[in-house]
Amino acid sequence: MGLYGGIEAGGTKFVCGIGTGPDDLRAVVRFPTRDPQSTVARAVAFFRGHPQRVHSIGIGAFGPIDPQVGSPTWGHITTTPKLQWTHTPIAAMVTEALGAPVSFDTDVNAAAVAEHRWGAARDTSTFVYLTVGTGIGGGALVHGRRLHGALHPEMGHVPVARAAGDTFAGTCPFHGDCLEGMAAGPAIAARWGQDGSTLAPDHEAWRYEAHYLSLAITGFILALAPERVILGGGVMKQRHLFPMIRQGVRDRLNGYFRVPAIIGAIDSYIVPPALGDDAGILGGIALAQEAVP
Amino acid sequence: MGLYGGIEAGGTKFVCGIGTGPDDLRAVVRFPTRDPQSTVARAVAFFRGHPQRVHSIGIGAFGPIDPQVGSPTWGHITTTPKLQWTHTPIAAMVTEALGAPVSFDTDVNAAAVAEHRWGAARDTSTFVYLTVGTGIGGGALVHGRRLHGALHPEMGHVPVARAAGDTFAGTCPFHGDCLEGMAAGPAIAARWGQDGSTLAPDHEAWRYEAHYLSLAITGFILALAPERVILGGGVMKQRHLFPMIRQGVRDRLNGYFRVPAIIGAIDSYIVPPALGDDAGILGGIALAQEAVP
């Protein structure tokens, strides 16, 4: 049986893996993201150093990217604020170095594909995957296909109404108080002067966090009608956030969107990723499997 | 060449038509929506009275509806607040009376299909169609297919941040100040004590209107990455709203979503329906064409 390679190309770290799925991850390596040349060289060295060749490689990358097959800039990381990486043709760099076909998408669309194949979205065809960590990113499958259009979803930057009395300016350099600016990890740290992981479960920080996330998720539900919403990323390791967000979404919908999953079983509608921290690298491997004719 | 029937089943009026497309609408009738039995009977009588049979009929209906083929309640208007119509199996009523196959979706998804086939979205495969009238409804095609998931989009009810100093309570019976509650025709009338069509183009009403619509549309762009946004409905006949909304969307994105259509050509990105008031009935006819094997 053939092997596949995955690259989770994150803004702070790269993860590379070889395998065929969650029960067969044969090798994984993690290293910090530096400049494009040296970082991609390190990924290439990992795959070259493995005793078996991979059929194909899937890359889930931080963005914005160009995922449009046929576009002259397909496979590029494009206008990212991470300036060293602006207009980096990462897919071509990997495919030329390794001689293997590459499939390419956002990190969150890749994770969504993995959750669809092996994880929390196996029984759905239209769902949203949101990651809440150093940034907030959203991917989606619609009718089983990765959502692209003019670009790809950028769910982290949706406008959100402020909680009553909230005067925090927000940390997004583009929008100030968009979802990411109010609710990503750095926003929590800036607001409270300490990392979210050190705040007690009854700290008022989580009330704000649940406010902004449930507001944005309500919007995604009404815009996309997903059959499930998966919430991953470092901030969502605070598992006490899940019941708060579920209640917030129900309160906001207020009986309008009468889907049995929401009305009767919201605990299995808004869920953590079944693949945990491996969703990203397994997303790369799942994309690689799609790249093979 | 065969003929098709379309029914635009609106909450206040029904429109029925026979034809094959925008240049071949052979008969159209409009009448007010009353109880399900008499209203559907009137539609059936229209199709029976036409000298030629139709191959199939497409229905675009007010909602919520069940558009899921294979579901036991497929073709029903379901939990609508219009109580006489709750749980009305409109598709079955039409198909049994006329002996023709029926295709069924929301009024806005139907209009989106028509704009995709003949109108303002011909060159796209992923776009949003929003109607702003007595209510606000949104439909979408994603990768050329009508968007359904757990239900169908309900874009009119997304949460929106209030404009600074705005104390209007909103008119939505479910959410108060959701998009529809703040920006649909009845909200304009309730806020200003007169119908929007009687307000001058420089009335401050339009500043509020552009605020709420551009905020919600920014959210739809970031969630769905549409290649175009079409704005129809009675309120959008105020054409001076288009430049205000375009500017509002650009201001809110603030350079983040760097799609050439938005950065360089937003006048052809946020547009009126090319089919005008016929988008709804042509949506029914377009759906009918999909119903024929």
CSV table of N, CA, C and O in Angstrom, one decimal, chain B residues 72-128:
chain,number,residue,atom,x,y,z
B,72,PRO,N,-38.5,12.6,4.5
B,72,PRO,CA,-39.9,12.4,4.5
B,72,PRO,C,-40.7,13.7,4.4
B,72,PRO,O,-41.9,13.7,3.9
B,73,THR,N,-40.2,14.8,4.7
B,73,THR,CA,-40.9,16.1,4.6
B,73,THR,C,-40.3,16.9,3.5
B,73,THR,O,-40.5,18.2,3.4
B,74,TRP,N,-39.6,16.3,2.5
B,74,TRP,CA,-39.2,17.0,1.3
B,74,TRP,C,-40.4,17.7,0.7
B,74,TRP,O,-41.5,17.2,0.6
B,75,GLY,N,-40.2,19.0,0.2
B,75,GLY,CA,-41.2,19.7,-0.5
B,75,GLY,C,-42.3,20.3,0.4
B,75,GLY,O,-43.3,20.9,-0.1
B,76,HIS,N,-42.0,20.3,1.7
B,76,HIS,CA,-42.9,21.0,2.7
B,76,HIS,C,-42.4,22.4,3.0
B,76,HIS,O,-41.2,22.6,3.1
B,77,ILE,N,-43.3,23.3,3.1
B,77,ILE,CA,-43.0,24.5,3.9
B,77,ILE,C,-43.2,24.1,5.3
B,77,ILE,O,-44.2,23.5,5.7
B,78,THR,N,-42.2,24.3,6.2
B,78,THR,CA,-42.2,23.6,7.5
B,78,THR,C,-42.7,24.5,8.7
B,78,THR,O,-43.9,24.7,8.9
B,79,THR,N,-41.7,25.1,9.4
B,79,THR,CA,-42.1,25.8,10.6
B,79,THR,C,-42.2,27.3,10.4
B,79,THR,O,-41.8,28.1,11.2
B,80,THR,N,-42.8,27.7,9.3
B,80,THR,CA,-43.0,29.1,9.0
B,80,THR,C,-43.8,29.8,10.1
B,80,THR,O,-44.8,29.3,10.6
B,81,PRO,N,-43.5,31.1,10.4
B,81,PRO,CA,-44.4,31.8,11.3
B,81,PRO,C,-45.7,32.2,10.7
B,81,PRO,O,-46.6,32.6,11.4
B,82,LYS,N,-45.9,32.0,9.4
B,82,LYS,CA,-47.1,32.2,8.7
B,82,LYS,C,-48.0,31.0,9.0
B,82,LYS,O,-48.0,30.0,8.2
B,83,LEU,N,-48.8,31.0,10.1
B,83,LEU,CA,-49.3,29.8,10.7
B,83,LEU,C,-50.1,28.9,9.8
B,83,LEU,O,-50.1,27.7,9.9
B,84,GLN,N,-51.0,29.5,8.9
B,84,GLN,CA,-51.8,28.7,8.0
B,84,GLN,C,-51.0,27.8,7.2
B,84,GLN,O,-51.4,26.7,6.7
B,85,TRP,N,-49.7,28.2,6.9
B,85,TRP,CA,-48.9,27.4,6.0
B,85,TRP,C,-47.9,26.5,6.7
B,85,TRP,O,-47.1,25.8,6.0
B,86,THR,N,-48.0,26.4,8.0
B,86,THR,CA,-47.1,25.5,8.7
B,86,THR,C,-47.3,24.0,8.2
B,86,THR,O,-48.4,23.6,8.1
B,87,HIS,N,-46.2,23.4,7.9
B,87,HIS,CA,-46.2,21.9,7.5
B,87,HIS,C,-47.1,21.7,6.3
B,87,HIS,O,-48.0,20.8,6.3
B,88,THR,N,-47.0,22.6,5.3
B,88,THR,CA,-47.7,22.4,4.0
B,88,THR,C,-46.9,21.7,3.0
B,88,THR,O,-45.9,22.2,2.6
B,89,PRO,N,-47.4,20.5,2.5
B,89,PRO,CA,-46.6,19.7,1.5
B,89,PRO,C,-46.9,20.3,0.1
B,89,PRO,O,-47.5,19.6,-0.7
B,90,ILE,N,-46.4,21.5,-0.1
B,90,ILE,CA,-46.8,22.2,-1.3
B,90,ILE,C,-46.3,21.5,-2.6
B,90,ILE,O,-47.0,21.4,-3.6
B,91,ALA,N,-45.1,20.9,-2.6
B,91,ALA,CA,-44.6,20.2,-3.8
B,91,ALA,C,-45.5,19.0,-4.1
B,91,ALA,O,-45.9,18.8,-5.3
B,92,ALA,N,-46.0,18.2,-3.1
B,92,ALA,CA,-46.8,17.1,-3.4
B,92,ALA,C,-48.2,17.6,-3.9
B,92,ALA,O,-48.8,17.0,-4.7
B,93,MET,N,-48.7,18.7,-3.3
B,93,MET,CA,-50.0,19.2,-3.7
B,93,MET,C,-50.0,19.5,-5.2
B,93,MET,O,-50.9,19.2,-6.0
B,94,VAL,N,-48.9,20.1,-5.7
B,94,VAL,CA,-48.8,20.6,-7.1
B,94,VAL,C,-48.6,19.4,-8.0
B,94,VAL,O,-49.2,19.2,-9.0
B,95,THR,N,-47.7,18.5,-7.6
B,95,THR,CA,-47.4,17.3,-8.4
B,95,THR,C,-48.6,16.4,-8.6
B,95,THR,O,-48.8,15.9,-9.7
B,96,GLU,N,-49.3,16.2,-7.5
B,96,GLU,CA,-50.5,15.4,-7.6
B,96,GLU,C,-51.6,16.0,-8.4
B,96,GLU,O,-52.3,15.3,-9.2
B,97,ALA,N,-51.8,17.3,-8.3
B,97,ALA,CA,-52.8,17.9,-9.1
B,97,ALA,C,-52.5,18.0,-10.6
B,97,ALA,O,-53.4,17.8,-11.4
B,98,LEU,N,-51.2,18.1,-10.9
B,98,LEU,CA,-50.9,18.3,-12.3
B,98,LEU,C,-50.2,17.1,-13.0
B,98,LEU,O,-50.0,17.1,-14.2
B,99,GLY,N,-49.8,16.1,-12.2
B,99,GLY,CA,-49.1,14.9,-12.8
B,99,GLY,C,-47.8,15.3,-13.4
B,99,GLY,O,-47.4,14.6,-14.3
B,100,ALA,N,-47.1,16.3,-12.9
B,100,ALA,CA,-45.8,16.7,-13.5
B,100,ALA,C,-44.8,16.6,-12.3
B,100,ALA,O,-45.1,17.0,-11.2
B,101,PRO,N,-43.5,16.3,-12.7
B,101,PRO,CA,-42.5,16.3,-11.6
B,101,PRO,C,-42.2,17.7,-11.1
B,101,PRO,O,-42.4,18.7,-11.9
B,102,VAL,N,-41.9,17.8,-9.9
B,102,VAL,CA,-41.6,19.1,-9.2
B,102,VAL,C,-40.2,19.2,-8.7
B,102,VAL,O,-39.8,18.2,-8.0
B,103,SER,N,-39.6,20.3,-8.9
B,103,SER,CA,-38.3,20.6,-8.2
B,103,SER,C,-38.6,21.7,-7.2
B,103,SER,O,-39.4,22.6,-7.5
B,104,PHE,N,-37.9,21.7,-6.1
B,104,PHE,CA,-38.3,22.6,-5.0
B,104,PHE,C,-37.1,23.1,-4.2
B,104,PHE,O,-36.2,22.5,-4.0
B,105,ASP,N,-37.2,24.4,-3.9
B,105,ASP,CA,-36.2,25.0,-3.1
B,105,ASP,C,-36.7,26.3,-2.5
B,105,ASP,O,-37.9,26.7,-2.7
B,106,THR,N,-35.9,27.1,-1.8
B,106,THR,CA,-36.3,28.4,-1.3
B,106,THR,C,-36.4,29.3,-2.5
B,106,THR,O,-35.8,29.2,-3.5
B,107,ASP,N,-37.2,30.4,-2.3
B,107,ASP,CA,-37.4,31.4,-3.3
B,107,ASP,C,-36.0,32.0,-3.7
B,107,ASP,O,-35.8,32.3,-4.9
B,108,VAL,N,-35.1,32.2,-2.7
B,108,VAL,CA,-33.9,32.8,-3.0
B,108,VAL,C,-32.9,31.9,-3.7
B,108,VAL,O,-32.1,32.3,-4.5
B,109,ASN,N,-32.9,30.6,-3.3
B,109,ASN,CA,-32.0,29.7,-4.0
B,109,ASN,C,-32.5,29.6,-5.5
B,109,ASN,O,-31.7,29.5,-6.4
B,110,ALA,N,-33.8,29.6,-5.7
B,110,ALA,CA,-34.4,29.5,-7.0
B,110,ALA,C,-33.9,30.7,-7.9
B,110,ALA,O,-33.5,30.6,-9.0
B,111,ALA,N,-34.1,31.9,-7.3
B,111,ALA,CA,-33.6,33.1,-8.0
B,111,ALA,C,-32.1,33.1,-8.3
B,111,ALA,O,-31.7,33.5,-9.4
B,112,ALA,N,-31.4,32.5,-7.4
B,112,ALA,CA,-29.9,32.3,-7.6
B,112,ALA,C,-29.7,31.5,-8.8
B,112,ALA,O,-28.8,31.8,-9.6
B,113,VAL,N,-30.4,30.4,-8.9
B,113,VAL,CA,-30.2,29.5,-10.1
B,113,VAL,C,-30.5,30.2,-11.4
B,113,VAL,O,-29.8,30.1,-12.4
B,114,ALA,N,-31.6,31.1,-11.4
B,114,ALA,CA,-31.9,31.8,-12.6
B,114,ALA,C,-30.8,32.8,-12.9
B,114,ALA,O,-30.4,33.0,-14.1
B,115,GLU,N,-30.3,33.5,-11.9
B,115,GLU,CA,-29.2,34.5,-12.2
B,115,GLU,C,-27.9,33.8,-12.6
B,115,GLU,O,-27.1,34.4,-13.4
B,116,HIS,N,-27.7,32.6,-12.2
B,116,HIS,CA,-26.6,31.8,-12.7
B,116,HIS,C,-26.7,31.3,-14.1
B,116,HIS,O,-25.8,31.4,-14.9
B,117,ARG,N,-28.0,31.0,-14.5
B,117,ARG,CA,-28.2,30.5,-15.8
B,117,ARG,C,-28.3,31.6,-16.8
B,117,ARG,O,-27.7,31.5,-17.9
B,118,TRP,N,-29.0,32.7,-16.5
B,118,TRP,CA,-29.3,33.7,-17.5
B,118,TRP,C,-28.8,35.1,-17.1
B,118,TRP,O,-29.0,36.1,-17.9
B,119,GLY,N,-28.4,35.3,-15.8
B,119,GLY,CA,-28.3,36.7,-15.3
B,119,GLY,C,-26.9,37.1,-14.9
B,119,GLY,O,-25.9,36.9,-15.6
B,120,ALA,N,-26.8,37.7,-13.7
B,120,ALA,CA,-25.6,38.4,-13.3
B,120,ALA,C,-24.6,37.5,-12.7
B,120,ALA,O,-23.5,38.0,-12.4
B,121,ALA,N,-24.8,36.2,-12.7
B,121,ALA,CA,-23.8,35.3,-12.1
B,121,ALA,C,-23.4,34.2,-13.1
B,121,ALA,O,-22.9,33.2,-12.8
B,122,ARG,N,-23.6,34.5,-14.4
B,122,ARG,CA,-23.3,33.5,-15.4
B,122,ARG,C,-21.9,33.1,-15.4
B,122,ARG,O,-21.5,32.0,-15.8
B,123,ASP,N,-21.0,34.0,-15.1
B,123,ASP,CA,-19.5,33.7,-15.2
B,123,ASP,C,-18.9,33.3,-13.8
B,123,ASP,O,-17.7,33.3,-13.7
B,124,THR,N,-19.8,32.9,-12.9
B,124,THR,CA,-19.3,32.4,-11.6
B,124,THR,C,-19.9,31.1,-11.3
B,124,THR,O,-20.8,30.6,-11.9
B,125,SER,N,-19.3,30.4,-10.2
B,125,SER,CA,-19.9,29.2,-9.8
B,125,SER,C,-20.2,29.2,-8.3
B,125,SER,O,-21.0,28.4,-7.8
B,126,THR,N,-19.6,30.2,-7.6
B,126,THR,CA,-19.9,30.4,-6.1
B,126,THR,C,-20.3,31.8,-5.9
B,126,THR,O,-19.5,32.7,-6.1
B,127,PHE,N,-21.6,32.1,-5.5
B,127,PHE,CA,-22.0,33.5,-5.3
B,127,PHE,C,-23.2,33.5,-4.4
B,127,PHE,O,-23.8,32.4,-4.1
B,128,VAL,N,-23.5,34.7,-3.9
B,128,VAL,CA,-24.6,34.9,-3.0
B,128,VAL,C,-25.7,35.7,-3.6
B,128,VAL,O,-25.4,36.7,-4.3
